[in-house]
mmCIF file of C-alpha atoms in Angstrom:
data_model
loop_
_atom_site.group_PDB
_atom_site.id
_atom_site.type_symbol
_atom_site.label_atom_id
_atom_site.label_comp_id
_atom_site.label_asym_id
_atom_site.label_seq_id
_atom_site.Cartn_x
_atom_site.Cartn_y
_atom_site.Cartn_z
ATOM 1 C CA MET A 1 -23.925 -23.882 11.437
ATOM 2 C CA ALA A 2 -21.821 -20.735 10.968
ATOM 3 C CA SER A 3 -18.646 -22.811 10.561
ATOM 4 C CA LEU A 4 -20.300 -25.156 8.079
ATOM 5 C CA LEU A 5 -21.647 -22.259 6.027
ATOM 6 C CA ALA A 6 -18.286 -20.470 6.057
ATOM 7 C CA LEU A 7 -16.442 -23.591 4.910
ATOM 8 C CA SER A 8 -19.036 -24.100 2.190
ATOM 9 C CA GLY A 9 -18.456 -20.519 1.072
ATOM 10 C CA ALA A 10 -14.701 -21.121 0.926
ATOM 11 C CA VAL A 11 -15.193 -24.164 -1.311
ATOM 12 C CA LEU A 12 -17.645 -22.335 -3.577
ATOM 13 C CA TRP A 13 -15.419 -19.263 -3.908
ATOM 14 C CA GLY A 14 -12.362 -21.437 -4.507
ATOM 15 C CA VAL A 15 -13.989 -23.324 -7.378
ATOM 16 C CA GLY A 16 -15.524 -20.163 -8.860
ATOM 17 C CA ASP A 17 -12.194 -18.294 -8.711
ATOM 18 C CA PHE A 18 -10.359 -21.155 -10.407
ATOM 19 C CA LEU A 19 -12.923 -21.219 -13.216
ATOM 20 C CA GLY A 20 -12.801 -17.422 -13.464
ATOM 21 C CA GLY A 21 -9.020 -17.417 -13.827
ATOM 22 C CA LEU A 22 -9.261 -20.187 -16.393
ATOM 23 C CA ALA A 23 -11.944 -18.370 -18.441
ATOM 24 C CA THR A 24 -10.012 -15.088 -18.353
ATOM 25 C CA ARG A 25 -7.116 -16.776 -20.117
ATOM 26 C CA ARG A 26 -9.416 -17.130 -23.127
ATOM 27 C CA LEU A 27 -11.854 -14.213 -22.790
ATOM 28 C CA ALA A 28 -11.732 -10.547 -21.807
ATOM 29 C CA VAL A 29 -12.136 -9.897 -18.076
ATOM 30 C CA LEU A 30 -15.215 -7.717 -18.644
ATOM 31 C CA THR A 31 -16.916 -10.474 -20.630
ATOM 32 C CA VAL A 32 -16.315 -13.010 -17.871
ATOM 33 C CA LEU A 33 -17.482 -10.595 -15.165
ATOM 34 C CA ALA A 34 -20.599 -9.324 -16.919
ATOM 35 C CA VAL A 35 -21.913 -12.739 -17.923
ATOM 36 C CA SER A 36 -21.049 -14.564 -14.705
ATOM 37 C CA GLN A 37 -22.381 -11.780 -12.468
ATOM 38 C CA GLY A 38 -25.626 -11.618 -14.423
ATOM 39 C CA VAL A 39 -26.218 -15.365 -14.073
ATOM 40 C CA GLY A 40 -27.005 -15.292 -10.364
ATOM 41 C CA LEU A 41 -29.161 -12.160 -10.350
ATOM 42 C CA ALA A 42 -32.401 -13.906 -11.345
ATOM 43 C CA GLY A 43 -31.953 -16.572 -8.672
ATOM 44 C CA VAL A 44 -31.256 -13.959 -6.005
ATOM 45 C CA ALA A 45 -34.387 -12.018 -7.038
ATOM 46 C CA VAL A 46 -36.503 -15.143 -6.575
ATOM 47 C CA TRP A 47 -34.894 -15.718 -3.160
ATOM 48 C CA VAL A 48 -35.772 -12.173 -2.044
ATOM 49 C CA ALA A 49 -39.393 -12.652 -3.142
ATOM 50 C CA LEU A 50 -39.701 -15.965 -1.285
ATOM 51 C CA SER A 51 -38.003 -14.684 1.877
ATOM 52 C CA ASP A 52 -40.756 -12.120 2.504
ATOM 53 C CA ASP A 53 -38.200 -9.818 4.171
ATOM 54 C CA ALA A 54 -39.243 -6.178 4.313
ATOM 55 C CA PHE A 55 -37.098 -3.765 2.300
ATOM 56 C CA PRO A 56 -34.651 -2.296 4.865
ATOM 57 C CA GLY A 57 -34.272 1.032 3.089
ATOM 58 C CA VAL A 58 -31.834 2.575 0.642
ATOM 59 C CA VAL A 59 -29.532 4.067 3.277
ATOM 60 C CA GLU A 60 -29.361 0.781 5.188
ATOM 61 C CA LEU A 61 -28.298 -1.066 2.046
ATOM 62 C CA LEU A 62 -25.617 1.393 0.927
ATOM 63 C CA PRO A 63 -22.846 -0.715 2.560
ATOM 64 C CA ALA A 64 -24.057 -3.723 0.549
ATOM 65 C CA ALA A 65 -23.964 -1.639 -2.643
ATOM 66 C CA GLY A 66 -20.387 -0.670 -1.803
ATOM 67 C CA ALA A 67 -19.645 -4.354 -1.245
ATOM 68 C CA GLY A 68 -20.988 -5.131 -4.707
ATOM 69 C CA LEU A 69 -18.653 -2.610 -6.317
ATOM 70 C CA ALA A 70 -15.672 -3.730 -4.248
ATOM 71 C CA GLY A 71 -16.377 -7.389 -4.959
ATOM 72 C CA LEU A 72 -16.540 -6.737 -8.706
ATOM 73 C CA VAL A 73 -13.205 -4.914 -8.672
ATOM 74 C CA GLY A 74 -11.716 -7.712 -6.584
ATOM 75 C CA LEU A 75 -12.935 -10.441 -8.900
ATOM 76 C CA GLY A 76 -11.723 -8.573 -11.973
ATOM 77 C CA ALA A 77 -8.258 -8.121 -10.459
ATOM 78 C CA LEU A 78 -8.136 -11.724 -9.231
ATOM 79 C CA TYR A 79 -9.263 -13.235 -12.530
ATOM 80 C CA ARG A 80 -6.822 -11.156 -14.538
ATOM 81 C CA GLY A 81 -4.042 -11.830 -12.072
ATOM 82 C CA MET A 82 -4.558 -15.580 -12.354
ATOM 83 C CA ALA A 83 -4.637 -15.249 -16.134
ATOM 84 C CA VAL A 84 -1.222 -13.591 -16.333
ATOM 85 C CA GLY A 85 0.427 -15.212 -13.305
ATOM 86 C CA ALA A 86 0.482 -18.458 -11.353
ATOM 87 C CA MET A 87 -2.730 -19.214 -9.463
ATOM 88 C CA GLY A 88 -0.628 -20.606 -6.627
ATOM 89 C CA ILE A 89 0.887 -17.144 -6.150
ATOM 90 C CA VAL A 90 -2.030 -14.833 -6.882
ATOM 91 C CA ALA A 91 -4.738 -16.655 -4.893
ATOM 92 C CA PRO A 92 -2.902 -16.772 -1.524
ATOM 93 C CA ILE A 93 -1.929 -13.086 -1.763
ATOM 94 C CA SER A 94 -5.562 -12.158 -2.378
ATOM 95 C CA ALA A 95 -6.397 -13.856 0.949
ATOM 96 C CA ALA A 96 -4.734 -10.944 2.775
ATOM 97 C CA SER A 97 -8.156 -9.237 2.663
ATOM 98 C CA PRO A 98 -8.831 -9.528 6.466
ATOM 99 C CA VAL A 99 -6.271 -6.757 6.932
ATOM 100 C CA VAL A 100 -8.866 -4.287 5.576
ATOM 101 C CA PRO A 101 -11.522 -4.980 8.251
ATOM 102 C CA LEU A 102 -8.694 -4.701 10.773
ATOM 103 C CA ALA A 103 -7.840 -1.225 9.481
ATOM 104 C CA VAL A 104 -11.522 -0.219 9.566
ATOM 105 C CA ASP A 105 -11.767 -1.351 13.188
ATOM 106 C CA ALA A 106 -8.621 0.605 14.038
ATOM 107 C CA ALA A 107 -10.127 3.735 12.468
ATOM 108 C CA HIS A 108 -13.105 3.314 14.802
ATOM 109 C CA GLY A 109 -10.863 3.071 17.852
ATOM 110 C CA VAL A 110 -10.634 -0.718 18.098
ATOM 111 C CA VAL A 111 -6.919 -1.274 18.701
ATOM 112 C CA PRO A 112 -5.468 -4.432 17.088
ATOM 113 C CA GLY A 113 -4.355 -7.104 19.538
ATOM 114 C CA PRO A 114 -1.044 -8.988 19.588
ATOM 115 C CA LEU A 115 -2.549 -11.867 17.602
ATOM 116 C CA GLN A 116 -3.614 -9.490 14.829
ATOM 117 C CA TRP A 117 -0.241 -7.753 14.687
ATOM 118 C CA LEU A 118 1.393 -11.175 14.390
ATOM 119 C CA GLY A 119 -1.057 -11.999 11.599
ATOM 120 C CA VAL A 120 -0.212 -8.798 9.717
ATOM 121 C CA ALA A 121 3.496 -9.582 10.018
ATOM 122 C CA LEU A 122 2.978 -13.109 8.661
ATOM 123 C CA VAL A 123 0.848 -11.789 5.780
ATOM 124 C CA LEU A 124 3.589 -9.335 4.793
ATOM 125 C CA VAL A 125 6.285 -12.020 5.010
ATOM 126 C CA GLY A 126 4.181 -14.453 2.977
ATOM 127 C CA ILE A 127 3.460 -11.841 0.315
ATOM 128 C CA ALA A 128 7.138 -10.930 0.084
ATOM 129 C CA VAL A 129 8.098 -14.592 -0.453
ATOM 130 C CA LEU A 130 5.331 -15.191 -2.979
ATOM 131 C CA SER A 131 5.947 -11.953 -4.855
ATOM 132 C CA THR A 132 9.605 -12.459 -5.678
ATOM 133 C CA GLU A 133 10.802 -14.790 -8.385
ATOM 134 C CA THR A 134 14.339 -15.381 -9.579
ATOM 135 C CA SER A 135 15.288 -15.189 -13.250
ATOM 136 C CA SER A 136 18.618 -16.355 -14.613
ATOM 137 C CA VAL A 137 18.624 -13.312 -16.876
ATOM 138 C CA GLU A 138 17.118 -10.510 -14.768
ATOM 139 C CA GLY A 139 17.818 -11.771 -11.245
ATOM 140 C CA SER A 140 15.079 -11.196 -8.645
ATOM 141 C CA ARG A 141 11.895 -9.518 -9.817
ATOM 142 C CA VAL A 142 8.249 -9.173 -8.854
ATOM 143 C CA ALA A 143 6.224 -12.167 -10.013
ATOM 144 C CA ALA A 144 3.513 -11.667 -12.635
ATOM 145 C CA GLY A 145 0.073 -10.887 -11.238
ATOM 146 C CA VAL A 146 1.232 -9.730 -7.780
ATOM 147 C CA GLY A 147 -0.038 -6.155 -8.169
ATOM 148 C CA LEU A 148 -3.446 -7.418 -9.258
ATOM 149 C CA ALA A 149 -3.498 -9.867 -6.340
ATOM 150 C CA LEU A 150 -2.865 -7.027 -3.878
ATOM 151 C CA LEU A 151 -5.664 -4.993 -5.466
ATOM 152 C CA ALA A 152 -7.957 -8.015 -5.140
ATOM 153 C CA ALA A 153 -7.054 -8.338 -1.449
ATOM 154 C CA LEU A 154 -7.945 -4.692 -0.775
ATOM 155 C CA ALA A 155 -11.197 -4.955 -2.717
ATOM 156 C CA PHE A 156 -12.259 -8.230 -1.058
ATOM 157 C CA GLY A 157 -11.577 -6.652 2.332
ATOM 158 C CA GLY A 158 -13.994 -3.867 1.430
ATOM 159 C CA PHE A 159 -16.494 -6.477 0.272
ATOM 160 C CA PHE A 160 -16.377 -8.259 3.641
ATOM 161 C CA VAL A 161 -16.948 -5.008 5.543
ATOM 162 C CA GLY A 162 -19.871 -3.946 3.356
ATOM 163 C CA ILE A 163 -21.735 -7.241 3.143
ATOM 164 C CA ASP A 164 -21.395 -7.820 6.892
ATOM 165 C CA ALA A 165 -23.052 -4.462 7.561
ATOM 166 C CA GLY A 166 -25.770 -5.062 4.966
ATOM 167 C CA ALA A 167 -26.527 -8.584 6.165
ATOM 168 C CA ASP A 168 -27.320 -7.232 9.631
ATOM 169 C CA GLU A 169 -30.376 -5.574 8.040
ATOM 170 C CA SER A 170 -31.483 -8.451 5.768
ATOM 171 C CA VAL A 171 -29.413 -11.260 4.265
ATOM 172 C CA PRO A 172 -31.529 -11.669 1.085
ATOM 173 C CA TRP A 173 -31.717 -7.938 0.422
ATOM 174 C CA ALA A 174 -27.996 -7.508 1.123
ATOM 175 C CA VAL A 175 -27.027 -10.229 -1.360
ATOM 176 C CA ALA A 176 -29.513 -8.870 -3.918
ATOM 177 C CA THR A 177 -28.018 -5.387 -3.548
ATOM 178 C CA VAL A 178 -24.491 -6.747 -3.911
ATOM 179 C CA ARG A 179 -25.390 -8.646 -7.055
ATOM 180 C CA SER A 180 -27.495 -5.844 -8.603
ATOM 181 C CA THR A 181 -24.671 -3.346 -8.105
ATOM 182 C CA SER A 182 -22.009 -5.639 -9.561
ATOM 183 C CA VAL A 183 -24.180 -6.494 -12.581
ATOM 184 C CA ALA A 184 -25.023 -2.839 -13.278
ATOM 185 C CA VAL A 185 -21.396 -1.720 -13.066
ATOM 186 C CA ALA A 186 -20.138 -4.668 -15.124
ATOM 187 C CA PHE A 187 -22.594 -4.063 -17.949
ATOM 188 C CA ALA A 188 -21.931 -0.307 -17.870
ATOM 189 C CA ALA A 189 -18.219 -1.061 -18.256
ATOM 190 C CA VAL A 190 -18.968 -3.387 -21.172
ATOM 191 C CA VAL A 191 -20.983 -0.678 -22.933
ATOM 192 C CA ALA A 192 -18.389 2.026 -22.257
ATOM 193 C CA SER A 193 -15.509 -0.103 -23.514
ATOM 194 C CA ARG A 194 -17.530 -1.630 -26.376
ATOM 195 C CA ALA A 195 -16.501 -5.078 -25.234
ATOM 196 C CA THR A 196 -18.425 -8.108 -26.455
ATOM 197 C CA LEU A 197 -20.586 -10.438 -24.392
ATOM 198 C CA ARG A 198 -20.193 -13.245 -26.899
ATOM 199 C CA ALA A 199 -18.330 -16.312 -25.787
ATOM 200 C CA PRO A 200 -17.408 -19.565 -27.556
ATOM 201 C CA ARG A 201 -19.890 -22.341 -26.902
ATOM 202 C CA ARG A 202 -17.302 -24.406 -25.080
ATOM 203 C CA LEU A 203 -16.969 -21.629 -22.477
ATOM 204 C CA VAL A 204 -20.665 -20.833 -21.943
ATOM 205 C CA LEU A 205 -21.084 -23.527 -19.302
ATOM 206 C CA VAL A 206 -17.924 -22.334 -17.580
ATOM 207 C CA LEU A 207 -19.301 -18.784 -17.357
ATOM 208 C CA LEU A 208 -22.611 -20.086 -16.027
ATOM 209 C CA ALA A 209 -20.763 -22.149 -13.419
ATOM 210 C CA ILE A 210 -18.702 -19.125 -12.316
ATOM 211 C CA GLY A 211 -21.888 -17.152 -11.727
ATOM 212 C CA VAL A 212 -23.545 -19.983 -9.806
ATOM 213 C CA PHE A 213 -20.538 -20.659 -7.557
ATOM 214 C CA ASP A 214 -19.873 -16.969 -6.828
ATOM 215 C CA THR A 215 -23.512 -16.178 -6.068
ATOM 216 C CA ALA A 216 -23.896 -19.232 -3.842
ATOM 217 C CA ALA A 217 -20.735 -18.246 -1.958
ATOM 218 C CA ASN A 218 -22.102 -14.739 -1.357
ATOM 219 C CA VAL A 219 -25.339 -16.205 -0.014
ATOM 220 C CA VAL A 220 -23.732 -18.624 2.422
ATOM 221 C CA PHE A 221 -21.156 -16.068 3.605
ATOM 222 C CA ALA A 222 -23.833 -13.466 4.300
ATOM 223 C CA GLN A 223 -25.890 -16.027 6.191
ATOM 224 C CA ALA A 224 -22.853 -17.258 8.109
ATOM 225 C CA SER A 225 -22.042 -13.707 9.232
ATOM 226 C CA THR A 226 -25.409 -13.560 10.988
ATOM 227 C CA GLU A 227 -25.095 -17.029 12.549
ATOM 228 C CA GLY A 228 -21.732 -16.650 14.278
ATOM 229 C CA ALA A 229 -18.807 -14.373 15.049
ATOM 230 C CA ILE A 230 -17.585 -12.600 11.935
ATOM 231 C CA GLY A 231 -13.964 -13.324 12.922
ATOM 232 C CA ILE A 232 -14.452 -17.079 12.806
ATOM 233 C CA VAL A 233 -16.511 -16.806 9.614
ATOM 234 C CA ALA A 234 -13.774 -14.728 7.969
ATOM 235 C CA VAL A 235 -11.087 -17.207 9.029
ATOM 236 C CA LEU A 236 -12.867 -20.168 7.474
ATOM 237 C CA SER A 237 -13.970 -18.269 4.358
ATOM 238 C CA ALA A 238 -10.394 -17.112 3.785
ATOM 239 C CA LEU A 239 -9.447 -20.714 3.049
ATOM 240 C CA TYR A 240 -10.771 -20.367 -0.519
ATOM 241 C CA PRO A 241 -7.250 -20.113 -2.064
ATOM 242 C CA VAL A 242 -6.541 -23.648 -0.838
ATOM 243 C CA VAL A 243 -9.273 -24.913 -3.178
ATOM 244 C CA THR A 244 -8.097 -22.712 -6.063
ATOM 245 C CA VAL A 245 -4.463 -23.777 -5.682
ATOM 246 C CA ALA A 246 -5.435 -27.460 -5.367
ATOM 247 C CA LEU A 247 -7.441 -27.263 -8.594
ATOM 248 C CA ALA A 248 -4.572 -25.484 -10.360
ATOM 249 C CA TRP A 249 -2.278 -28.310 -9.258
ATOM 250 C CA LEU A 250 -4.684 -31.073 -10.279
ATOM 251 C CA VAL A 251 -6.021 -29.623 -13.538
ATOM 252 C CA LEU A 252 -3.252 -27.353 -14.826
ATOM 253 C CA ARG A 253 -0.339 -29.264 -13.281
ATOM 254 C CA GLU A 254 0.882 -25.966 -11.851
ATOM 255 C CA ARG A 255 3.942 -26.429 -9.661
ATOM 256 C CA LEU A 256 5.610 -24.053 -7.206
ATOM 257 C CA GLY A 257 8.936 -24.413 -5.441
ATOM 258 C CA LEU A 258 9.118 -25.318 -1.755
ATOM 259 C CA GLY A 259 9.853 -21.728 -0.751
ATOM 260 C CA ARG A 260 6.827 -20.352 -2.624
ATOM 261 C CA ARG A 261 4.569 -23.033 -1.141
ATOM 262 C CA ALA A 262 5.819 -22.087 2.311
ATOM 263 C CA GLY A 263 5.147 -18.420 1.534
ATOM 264 C CA GLY A 264 1.568 -19.266 0.584
ATOM 265 C CA VAL A 265 1.031 -21.151 3.829
ATOM 266 C CA VAL A 266 2.488 -18.268 5.856
ATOM 267 C CA ALA A 267 0.272 -15.704 4.083
ATOM 268 C CA LEU A 268 -2.855 -17.784 4.664
ATOM 269 C CA ALA A 269 -1.930 -18.356 8.309
ATOM 270 C CA GLY A 270 -1.439 -14.633 8.784
ATOM 271 C CA ALA A 271 -4.807 -13.849 7.221
ATOM 272 C CA ALA A 272 -6.436 -16.368 9.541
ATOM 273 C CA LEU A 273 -4.782 -14.809 12.614
ATOM 274 C CA VAL A 274 -5.888 -11.309 11.592
ATOM 275 C CA ALA A 275 -9.484 -12.422 11.191
ATOM 276 C CA ALA A 276 -9.437 -14.571 14.349
ATOM 277 C CA GLY A 277 -8.067 -11.722 16.433
#
């Protein structure tokens, strides 16, 4: 069940991220975030009411609140990165997020094993290959969107740590806290920046779909983390860039050279080894 839920989460996140990157090419990032994050809040509230779970307490849900903030930052960076750069480059780099839980474990005295060190090395090699592009005019340079992809990876790593801790108390309340925090921060940012929430009619359904896919992914990931080992769940969930890249290839006809495709595979393999270890 944990594996099935984790794979479902990867598919849902992959589709939602593709749609988010697509929408951000036409709308401001804050507009996409605020509307899409707000979509799932009502459904999550109903889920909490039906679950009949007791409120764990404010302190117990602080990690989930942190996950909500980190997830929002990660999505914003990922969406913008895919708007200015190639999805086939940005999405795999963002999958380096398991390195963050590894660092947290190390800070608590859990020494990384050989498999994890190998994973970190592969992630760094994959990122280096993906990040560099050759121009006939400027020579080698950093590819567009790489910095945002790295920020997304760090933020998603924080999201995984926070939601795992919150889900141990209550899955529905953890997801509700994540979503409430992200919605509150997104709308506060909209007000502060005086951004608009208006979107063309042709994009309204896309924004609704982003919210549905992202919320559903949060739900199944949180549930999966309580059903099985978080390492295995993280490995399978980290496959979401495969879906995003496949959609970019099918819908946008995005093409990458053989070397860049190999770099993406190496980065994803490294992320999987880090999480598995």
